[in-house]
């Protein structure tokens, strides 16, 4: 059953949403620990994962299983009315800030830049404290927004 373009989530969708959300909160805690220990690349990666999982939780409640892709570009799939322009832009920039392995850059492993060159770069030398702080704030705001909009995630 749909209400204004969204579904009324069933119990399985709610269970998936809560599980994704709890894991996102766990990832946010990891990001905060990493930040406190000046691990910038780890903070960025964990923050991105936290925001992504919170959005996936919202997708389960908005669209239901099977009606969205469990990919890394989730912000484009969330109904626009659920996330405002500024937060949407921050989340989108966070997705760009954390390149995936398909981009030949991964915050978890050294990579060559440009791809195929002999110059090897450590992720810890790629991200700054400012990058990590931005990512952490974005994850916090994303989780807070998902809780505000989707009361069942509390």
PDB file of N, CA, C and O in Angstrom, residues 39-97:
ATOM      1  N   UNK A  39      42.884   9.386  13.430  1.00  0.00           N
ATOM      2  CA  UNK A  39      42.903   8.452  12.300  1.00  0.00           C
ATOM      3  C   UNK A  39      41.943   8.989  11.245  1.00  0.00           C
ATOM      4  O   UNK A  39      40.772   8.612  11.191  1.00  0.00           O
ATOM      5  N   UNK A  40      42.432   9.918  10.437  1.00  0.00           N
ATOM      6  CA  UNK A  40      41.566  10.682   9.533  1.00  0.00           C
ATOM      7  C   UNK A  40      40.916   9.822   8.455  1.00  0.00           C
ATOM      8  O   UNK A  40      39.719   9.944   8.207  1.00  0.00           O
ATOM      9  N   UNK A  41      41.677   8.970   7.797  1.00  0.00           N
ATOM     10  CA  UNK A  41      41.102   8.128   6.735  1.00  0.00           C
ATOM     11  C   UNK A  41      40.045   7.187   7.301  1.00  0.00           C
ATOM     12  O   UNK A  41      38.967   7.016   6.724  1.00  0.00           O
ATOM     13  N   UNK A  42      40.330   6.604   8.443  1.00  0.00           N
ATOM     14  CA  UNK A  42      39.357   5.718   9.080  1.00  0.00           C
ATOM     15  C   UNK A  42      38.101   6.454   9.493  1.00  0.00           C
ATOM     16  O   UNK A  42      36.990   5.940   9.364  1.00  0.00           O
ATOM     17  N   UNK A  43      38.266   7.680   9.969  1.00  0.00           N
ATOM     18  CA  UNK A  43      37.115   8.495  10.355  1.00  0.00           C
ATOM     19  C   UNK A  43      36.229   8.776   9.156  1.00  0.00           C
ATOM     20  O   UNK A  43      35.004   8.651   9.230  1.00  0.00           O
ATOM     21  N   UNK A  44      36.854   9.150   8.037  1.00  0.00           N
ATOM     22  CA  UNK A  44      36.084   9.454   6.825  1.00  0.00           C
ATOM     23  C   UNK A  44      35.330   8.223   6.360  1.00  0.00           C
ATOM     24  O   UNK A  44      34.133   8.282   6.060  1.00  0.00           O
ATOM     25  N   UNK A  45      36.000   7.097   6.324  1.00  0.00           N
ATOM     26  CA  UNK A  45      35.379   5.850   5.862  1.00  0.00           C
ATOM     27  C   UNK A  45      34.221   5.439   6.788  1.00  0.00           C
ATOM     28  O   UNK A  45      33.125   5.113   6.321  1.00  0.00           O
ATOM     29  N   UNK A  46      34.441   5.455   8.093  1.00  0.00           N
ATOM     30  CA  UNK A  46      33.394   5.046   9.034  1.00  0.00           C
ATOM     31  C   UNK A  46      32.227   6.034   9.025  1.00  0.00           C
ATOM     32  O   UNK A  46      31.067   5.638   9.136  1.00  0.00           O
ATOM     33  N   UNK A  47      32.515   7.321   8.864  1.00  0.00           N
ATOM     34  CA  UNK A  47      31.453   8.330   8.797  1.00  0.00           C
ATOM     35  C   UNK A  47      30.596   8.133   7.560  1.00  0.00           C
ATOM     36  O   UNK A  47      29.363   8.226   7.619  1.00  0.00           O
ATOM     37  N   UNK A  48      31.239   7.884   6.437  1.00  0.00           N
ATOM     38  CA  UNK A  48      30.500   7.643   5.195  1.00  0.00           C
ATOM     39  C   UNK A  48      29.624   6.414   5.343  1.00  0.00           C
ATOM     40  O   UNK A  48      28.460   6.412   4.951  1.00  0.00           O
ATOM     41  N   UNK A  49      30.162   5.356   5.953  1.00  0.00           N
ATOM     42  CA  UNK A  49      29.391   4.127   6.154  1.00  0.00           C
ATOM     43  C   UNK A  49      28.197   4.380   7.076  1.00  0.00           C
ATOM     44  O   UNK A  49      27.091   3.877   6.835  1.00  0.00           O
ATOM     45  N   UNK A  50      28.393   5.186   8.115  1.00  0.00           N
ATOM     46  CA  UNK A  50      27.307   5.499   9.053  1.00  0.00           C
ATOM     47  C   UNK A  50      26.180   6.245   8.351  1.00  0.00           C
ATOM     48  O   UNK A  50      25.003   5.889   8.498  1.00  0.00           O
ATOM     49  N   UNK A  51      26.522   7.258   7.587  1.00  0.00           N
ATOM     50  CA  UNK A  51      25.504   8.037   6.866  1.00  0.00           C
ATOM     51  C   UNK A  51      24.782   7.160   5.849  1.00  0.00           C
ATOM     52  O   UNK A  51      23.551   7.206   5.728  1.00  0.00           O
ATOM     53  N   UNK A  52      25.535   6.351   5.139  1.00  0.00           N
ATOM     54  CA  UNK A  52      24.949   5.475   4.116  1.00  0.00           C
ATOM     55  C   UNK A  52      23.964   4.481   4.730  1.00  0.00           C
ATOM     56  O   UNK A  52      22.873   4.268   4.198  1.00  0.00           O
ATOM     57  N   UNK A  53      24.327   3.891   5.851  1.00  0.00           N
ATOM     58  CA  UNK A  53      23.430   2.913   6.476  1.00  0.00           C
ATOM     59  C   UNK A  53      22.177   3.570   7.035  1.00  0.00           C
ATOM     60  O   UNK A  53      21.089   2.988   6.995  1.00  0.00           O
ATOM     61  N   UNK A  54      22.303   4.789   7.551  1.00  0.00           N
ATOM     62  CA  UNK A  54      21.115   5.513   8.032  1.00  0.00           C
ATOM     63  C   UNK A  54      20.165   5.796   6.871  1.00  0.00           C
ATOM     64  O   UNK A  54      18.941   5.662   7.003  1.00  0.00           O
ATOM     65  N   UNK A  55      20.710   6.147   5.735  1.00  0.00           N
ATOM     66  CA  UNK A  55      19.871   6.409   4.555  1.00  0.00           C
ATOM     67  C   UNK A  55      19.248   5.116   4.051  1.00  0.00           C
ATOM     68  O   UNK A  55      18.072   5.090   3.667  1.00  0.00           O
ATOM     69  N   UNK A  56      19.996   4.031   4.066  1.00  0.00           N
ATOM     70  CA  UNK A  56      19.430   2.741   3.656  1.00  0.00           C
ATOM     71  C   UNK A  56      18.278   2.349   4.585  1.00  0.00           C
ATOM     72  O   UNK A  56      17.261   1.825   4.125  1.00  0.00           O
ATOM     73  N   UNK A  57      18.417   2.631   5.869  1.00  0.00           N
ATOM     74  CA  UNK A  57      17.314   2.364   6.803  1.00  0.00           C
ATOM     75  C   UNK A  57      16.084   3.152   6.369  1.00  0.00           C
ATOM     76  O   UNK A  57      14.971   2.620   6.342  1.00  0.00           O
ATOM     77  N   UNK A  58      16.273   4.413   6.023  1.00  0.00           N
ATOM     78  CA  UNK A  58      15.164   5.249   5.569  1.00  0.00           C
ATOM     79  C   UNK A  58      14.562   4.720   4.274  1.00  0.00           C
ATOM     80  O   UNK A  58      13.343   4.761   4.084  1.00  0.00           O
ATOM     81  N   UNK A  59      15.391   4.193   3.396  1.00  0.00           N
ATOM     82  CA  UNK A  59      14.889   3.642   2.134  1.00  0.00           C
ATOM     83  C   UNK A  59      14.001   2.429   2.384  1.00  0.00           C
ATOM     84  O   UNK A  59      12.986   2.252   1.702  1.00  0.00           O
ATOM     85  N   UNK A  60      14.367   1.599   3.350  1.00  0.00           N
ATOM     86  CA  UNK A  60      13.506   0.456   3.677  1.00  0.00           C
ATOM     87  C   UNK A  60      12.139   0.935   4.141  1.00  0.00           C
ATOM     88  O   UNK A  60      11.121   0.332   3.827  1.00  0.00           O
ATOM     89  N   UNK A  61      12.104   2.037   4.892  1.00  0.00           N
ATOM     90  CA  UNK A  61      10.830   2.545   5.395  1.00  0.00           C
ATOM     91  C   UNK A  61      10.057   3.332   4.346  1.00  0.00           C
ATOM     92  O   UNK A  61       8.829   3.372   4.383  1.00  0.00           O
ATOM     93  N   UNK A  62      10.749   3.964   3.416  1.00  0.00           N
ATOM     94  CA  UNK A  62      10.087   4.782   2.388  1.00  0.00           C
ATOM     95  C   UNK A  62       9.637   3.976   1.182  1.00  0.00           C
ATOM     96  O   UNK A  62       8.565   4.198   0.646  1.00  0.00           O
ATOM     97  N   UNK A  63      10.510   3.072   0.743  1.00  0.00           N
ATOM     98  CA  UNK A  63      10.271   2.381  -0.530  1.00  0.00           C
ATOM     99  C   UNK A  63      10.031   0.892  -0.378  1.00  0.00           C
ATOM    100  O   UNK A  63       9.427   0.274  -1.235  1.00  0.00           O
ATOM    101  N   UNK A  64      10.552   0.299   0.667  1.00  0.00           N
ATOM    102  CA  UNK A  64      10.393  -1.143   0.860  1.00  0.00           C
ATOM    103  C   UNK A  64      11.462  -1.944   0.136  1.00  0.00           C
ATOM    104  O   UNK A  64      12.091  -1.473  -0.811  1.00  0.00           O
ATOM    105  N   UNK A  65      11.671  -3.169   0.625  1.00  0.00           N
ATOM    106  CA  UNK A  65      12.659  -4.065   0.009  1.00  0.00           C
ATOM    107  C   UNK A  65      12.358  -4.274  -1.465  1.00  0.00           C
ATOM    108  O   UNK A  65      11.213  -4.389  -1.871  1.00  0.00           O
ATOM    109  N   UNK A  66      13.409  -4.343  -2.239  1.00  0.00           N
ATOM    110  CA  UNK A  66      13.259  -4.648  -3.655  1.00  0.00           C
ATOM    111  C   UNK A  66      12.910  -3.447  -4.523  1.00  0.00           C
ATOM    112  O   UNK A  66      12.825  -3.576  -5.736  1.00  0.00           O
ATOM    113  N   UNK A  67      12.731  -2.265  -3.914  1.00  0.00           N
ATOM    114  CA  UNK A  67      12.360  -1.088  -4.696  1.00  0.00           C
ATOM    115  C   UNK A  67      13.462  -0.043  -4.726  1.00  0.00           C
ATOM    116  O   UNK A  67      13.246   1.090  -5.122  1.00  0.00           O
ATOM    117  N   UNK A  68      14.654  -0.421  -4.295  1.00  0.00           N
ATOM    118  CA  UNK A  68      15.818   0.454  -4.393  1.00  0.00           C
ATOM    119  C   UNK A  68      17.050  -0.429  -4.431  1.00  0.00           C
ATOM    120  O   UNK A  68      16.995  -1.611  -4.121  1.00  0.00           O
ATOM    121  N   UNK A  69      18.163   0.155  -4.861  1.00  0.00           N
ATOM    122  CA  UNK A  69      19.416  -0.593  -4.953  1.00  0.00           C
ATOM    123  C   UNK A  69      20.230  -0.379  -3.680  1.00  0.00           C
ATOM    124  O   UNK A  69      20.385   0.747  -3.233  1.00  0.00           O
ATOM    125  N   UNK A  70      20.744  -1.439  -3.115  1.00  0.00           N
ATOM    126  CA  UNK A  70      21.620  -1.330  -1.954  1.00  0.00           C
ATOM    127  C   UNK A  70      23.033  -1.016  -2.428  1.00  0.00           C
ATOM    128  O   UNK A  70      23.969  -1.764  -2.218  1.00  0.00           O
ATOM    129  N   UNK A  71      23.163   0.112  -3.097  1.00  0.00           N
ATOM    130  CA  UNK A  71      24.455   0.530  -3.629  1.00  0.00           C
ATOM    131  C   UNK A  71      25.022   1.644  -2.762  1.00  0.00           C
ATOM    132  O   UNK A  71      24.451   2.012  -1.738  1.00  0.00           O
ATOM    133  N   UNK A  72      26.146   2.204  -3.189  1.00  0.00           N
ATOM    134  CA  UNK A  72      26.783   3.259  -2.415  1.00  0.00           C
ATOM    135  C   UNK A  72      26.240   4.646  -2.740  1.00  0.00           C
ATOM    136  O   UNK A  72      26.500   5.585  -2.005  1.00  0.00           O
ATOM    137  N   UNK A  73      25.507   4.807  -3.802  1.00  0.00           N
ATOM    138  CA  UNK A  73      24.971   6.130  -4.169  1.00  0.00           C
ATOM    139  C   UNK A  73      23.510   6.235  -3.729  1.00  0.00           C
ATOM    140  O   UNK A  73      22.626   6.535  -4.505  1.00  0.00           O
ATOM    141  N   UNK A  74      23.278   6.021  -2.450  1.00  0.00           N
ATOM    142  CA  UNK A  74      21.919   5.922  -1.935  1.00  0.00           C
ATOM    143  C   UNK A  74      21.182   7.251  -1.849  1.00  0.00           C
ATOM    144  O   UNK A  74      19.964   7.281  -1.914  1.00  0.00           O
ATOM    145  N   UNK A  75      21.894   8.354  -1.703  1.00  0.00           N
ATOM    146  CA  UNK A  75      21.210   9.627  -1.508  1.00  0.00           C
ATOM    147  C   UNK A  75      20.317   9.970  -2.692  1.00  0.00           C
ATOM    148  O   UNK A  75      19.253  10.564  -2.533  1.00  0.00           O
ATOM    149  N   UNK A  76      20.688   9.559  -3.886  1.00  0.00           N
ATOM    150  CA  UNK A  76      19.874   9.854  -5.071  1.00  0.00           C
ATOM    151  C   UNK A  76      18.550   9.080  -5.067  1.00  0.00           C
ATOM    152  O   UNK A  76      17.625   9.433  -5.771  1.00  0.00           O
ATOM    153  N   UNK A  77      18.482   8.026  -4.259  1.00  0.00           N
ATOM    154  CA  UNK A  77      17.288   7.192  -4.235  1.00  0.00           C
ATOM    155  C   UNK A  77      16.295   7.600  -3.148  1.00  0.00           C
ATOM    156  O   UNK A  77      15.143   7.193  -3.185  1.00  0.00           O
ATOM    157  N   UNK A  78      16.733   8.391  -2.179  1.00  0.00           N
ATOM    158  CA  UNK A  78      15.858   8.788  -1.088  1.00  0.00           C
ATOM    159  C   UNK A  78      14.903   9.875  -1.559  1.00  0.00           C
ATOM    160  O   UNK A  78      15.312  10.816  -2.232  1.00  0.00           O
ATOM    161  N   UNK A  79      13.610   9.745  -1.232  1.00  0.00           N
ATOM    162  CA  UNK A  79      12.650  10.776  -1.644  1.00  0.00           C
ATOM    163  C   UNK A  79      13.102  12.168  -1.213  1.00  0.00           C
ATOM    164  O   UNK A  79      13.519  12.371  -0.076  1.00  0.00           O
ATOM    165  N   UNK A  80      13.055  13.120  -2.128  1.00  0.00           N
ATOM    166  CA  UNK A  80      13.559  14.467  -1.911  1.00  0.00           C
ATOM    167  C   UNK A  80      12.961  15.139  -0.687  1.00  0.00           C
ATOM    168  O   UNK A  80      13.651  15.834   0.052  1.00  0.00           O
ATOM    169  N   UNK A  81      11.703  14.916  -0.427  1.00  0.00           N
ATOM    170  CA  UNK A  81      11.064  15.597   0.707  1.00  0.00           C
ATOM    171  C   UNK A  81      11.616  15.133   2.049  1.00  0.00           C
ATOM    172  O   UNK A  81      11.402  15.782   3.064  1.00  0.00           O
ATOM    173  N   UNK A  82      12.331  14.041   2.068  1.00  0.00           N
ATOM    174  CA  UNK A  82      12.840  13.501   3.327  1.00  0.00           C
ATOM    175  C   UNK A  82      14.165  14.134   3.759  1.00  0.00           C
ATOM    176  O   UNK A  82      14.502  14.115   4.933  1.00  0.00           O
ATOM    177  N   UNK A  83      14.945  14.623   2.824  1.00  0.00           N
ATOM    178  CA  UNK A  83      16.239  15.214   3.150  1.00  0.00           C
ATOM    179  C   UNK A  83      16.367  16.525   2.391  1.00  0.00           C
ATOM    180  O   UNK A  83      16.264  16.555   1.172  1.00  0.00           O
ATOM    181  N   UNK A  84      16.583  17.613   3.120  1.00  0.00           N
ATOM    182  CA  UNK A  84      16.681  18.936   2.518  1.00  0.00           C
ATOM    183  C   UNK A  84      17.926  19.107   1.669  1.00  0.00           C
ATOM    184  O   UNK A  84      18.848  18.291   1.702  1.00  0.00           O
ATOM    185  N   UNK A  85      17.963  20.195   0.936  1.00  0.00           N
ATOM    186  CA  UNK A  85      19.024  20.456  -0.033  1.00  0.00           C
ATOM    187  C   UNK A  85      20.426  20.511   0.544  1.00  0.00           C
ATOM    188  O   UNK A  85      21.356  19.951  -0.014  1.00  0.00           O
ATOM    189  N   UNK A  86      20.592  21.203   1.681  1.00  0.00           N
ATOM    190  CA  UNK A  86      21.942  21.332   2.237  1.00  0.00           C
ATOM    191  C   UNK A  86      22.479  20.000   2.741  1.00  0.00           C
ATOM    192  O   UNK A  86      23.623  19.650   2.468  1.00  0.00           O
ATOM    193  N   UNK A  87      21.654  19.254   3.472  1.00  0.00           N
ATOM    194  CA  UNK A  87      22.111  17.957   3.959  1.00  0.00           C
ATOM    195  C   UNK A  87      22.317  16.997   2.793  1.00  0.00           C
ATOM    196  O   UNK A  87      23.292  16.248   2.760  1.00  0.00           O
ATOM    197  N   UNK A  88      21.426  17.031   1.825  1.00  0.00           N
ATOM    198  CA  UNK A  88      21.570  16.189   0.633  1.00  0.00           C
ATOM    199  C   UNK A  88      22.908  16.475  -0.049  1.00  0.00           C
ATOM    200  O   UNK A  88      23.629  15.563  -0.443  1.00  0.00           O
ATOM    201  N   UNK A  89      23.269  17.746  -0.173  1.00  0.00           N
ATOM    202  CA  UNK A  89      24.532  18.127  -0.810  1.00  0.00           C
ATOM    203  C   UNK A  89      25.722  17.636   0.011  1.00  0.00           C
ATOM    204  O   UNK A  89      26.721  17.165  -0.542  1.00  0.00           O
ATOM    205  N   UNK A  90      25.629  17.740   1.342  1.00  0.00           N
ATOM    206  CA  UNK A  90      26.721  17.260   2.205  1.00  0.00           C
ATOM    207  C   UNK A  90      26.910  15.751   2.047  1.00  0.00           C
ATOM    208  O   UNK A  90      28.030  15.258   1.960  1.00  0.00           O
ATOM    209  N   UNK A  91      25.793  15.021   2.034  1.00  0.00           N
ATOM    210  CA  UNK A  91      25.893  13.561   1.905  1.00  0.00           C
ATOM    211  C   UNK A  91      26.469  13.194   0.545  1.00  0.00           C
ATOM    212  O   UNK A  91      27.329  12.318   0.436  1.00  0.00           O
ATOM    213  N   UNK A  92      26.016  13.870  -0.503  1.00  0.00           N
ATOM    214  CA  UNK A  92      26.537  13.606  -1.849  1.00  0.00           C
ATOM    215  C   UNK A  92      28.037  13.892  -1.899  1.00  0.00           C
ATOM    216  O   UNK A  92      28.800  13.132  -2.504  1.00  0.00           O
ATOM    217  N   UNK A  93      28.482  14.980  -1.252  1.00  0.00           N
ATOM    218  CA  UNK A  93      29.913  15.290  -1.263  1.00  0.00           C
ATOM    219  C   UNK A  93      30.696  14.254  -0.469  1.00  0.00           C
ATOM    220  O   UNK A  93      31.827  13.929  -0.807  1.00  0.00           O
ATOM    221  N   UNK A  94      30.095  13.700   0.575  1.00  0.00           N
ATOM    222  CA  UNK A  94      30.745  12.651   1.354  1.00  0.00           C
ATOM    223  C   UNK A  94      30.913  11.394   0.506  1.00  0.00           C
ATOM    224  O   UNK A  94      31.946  10.728   0.563  1.00  0.00           O
ATOM    225  N   UNK A  95      29.910  11.087  -0.307  1.00  0.00           N
ATOM    226  CA  UNK A  95      30.022   9.929  -1.199  1.00  0.00           C
ATOM    227  C   UNK A  95      31.159  10.114  -2.198  1.00  0.00           C
ATOM    228  O   UNK A  95      31.821   9.160  -2.564  1.00  0.00           O
ATOM    229  N   UNK A  96      31.387  11.350  -2.627  1.00  0.00           N
ATOM    230  CA  UNK A  96      32.487  11.638  -3.555  1.00  0.00           C
ATOM    231  C   UNK A  96      33.818  11.611  -2.815  1.00  0.00           C
ATOM    232  O   UNK A  96      34.830  11.177  -3.341  1.00  0.00           O
ATOM    233  N   UNK A  97      33.818  12.079  -1.564  1.00  0.00           N
ATOM    234  CA  UNK A  97      35.034  12.153  -0.768  1.00  0.00           C
ATOM    235  C   UNK A  97      35.597  10.769  -0.451  1.00  0.00           C
ATOM    236  O   UNK A  97      36.793  10.610  -0.250  1.00  0.00           O
TER     237      UNK A  97
END
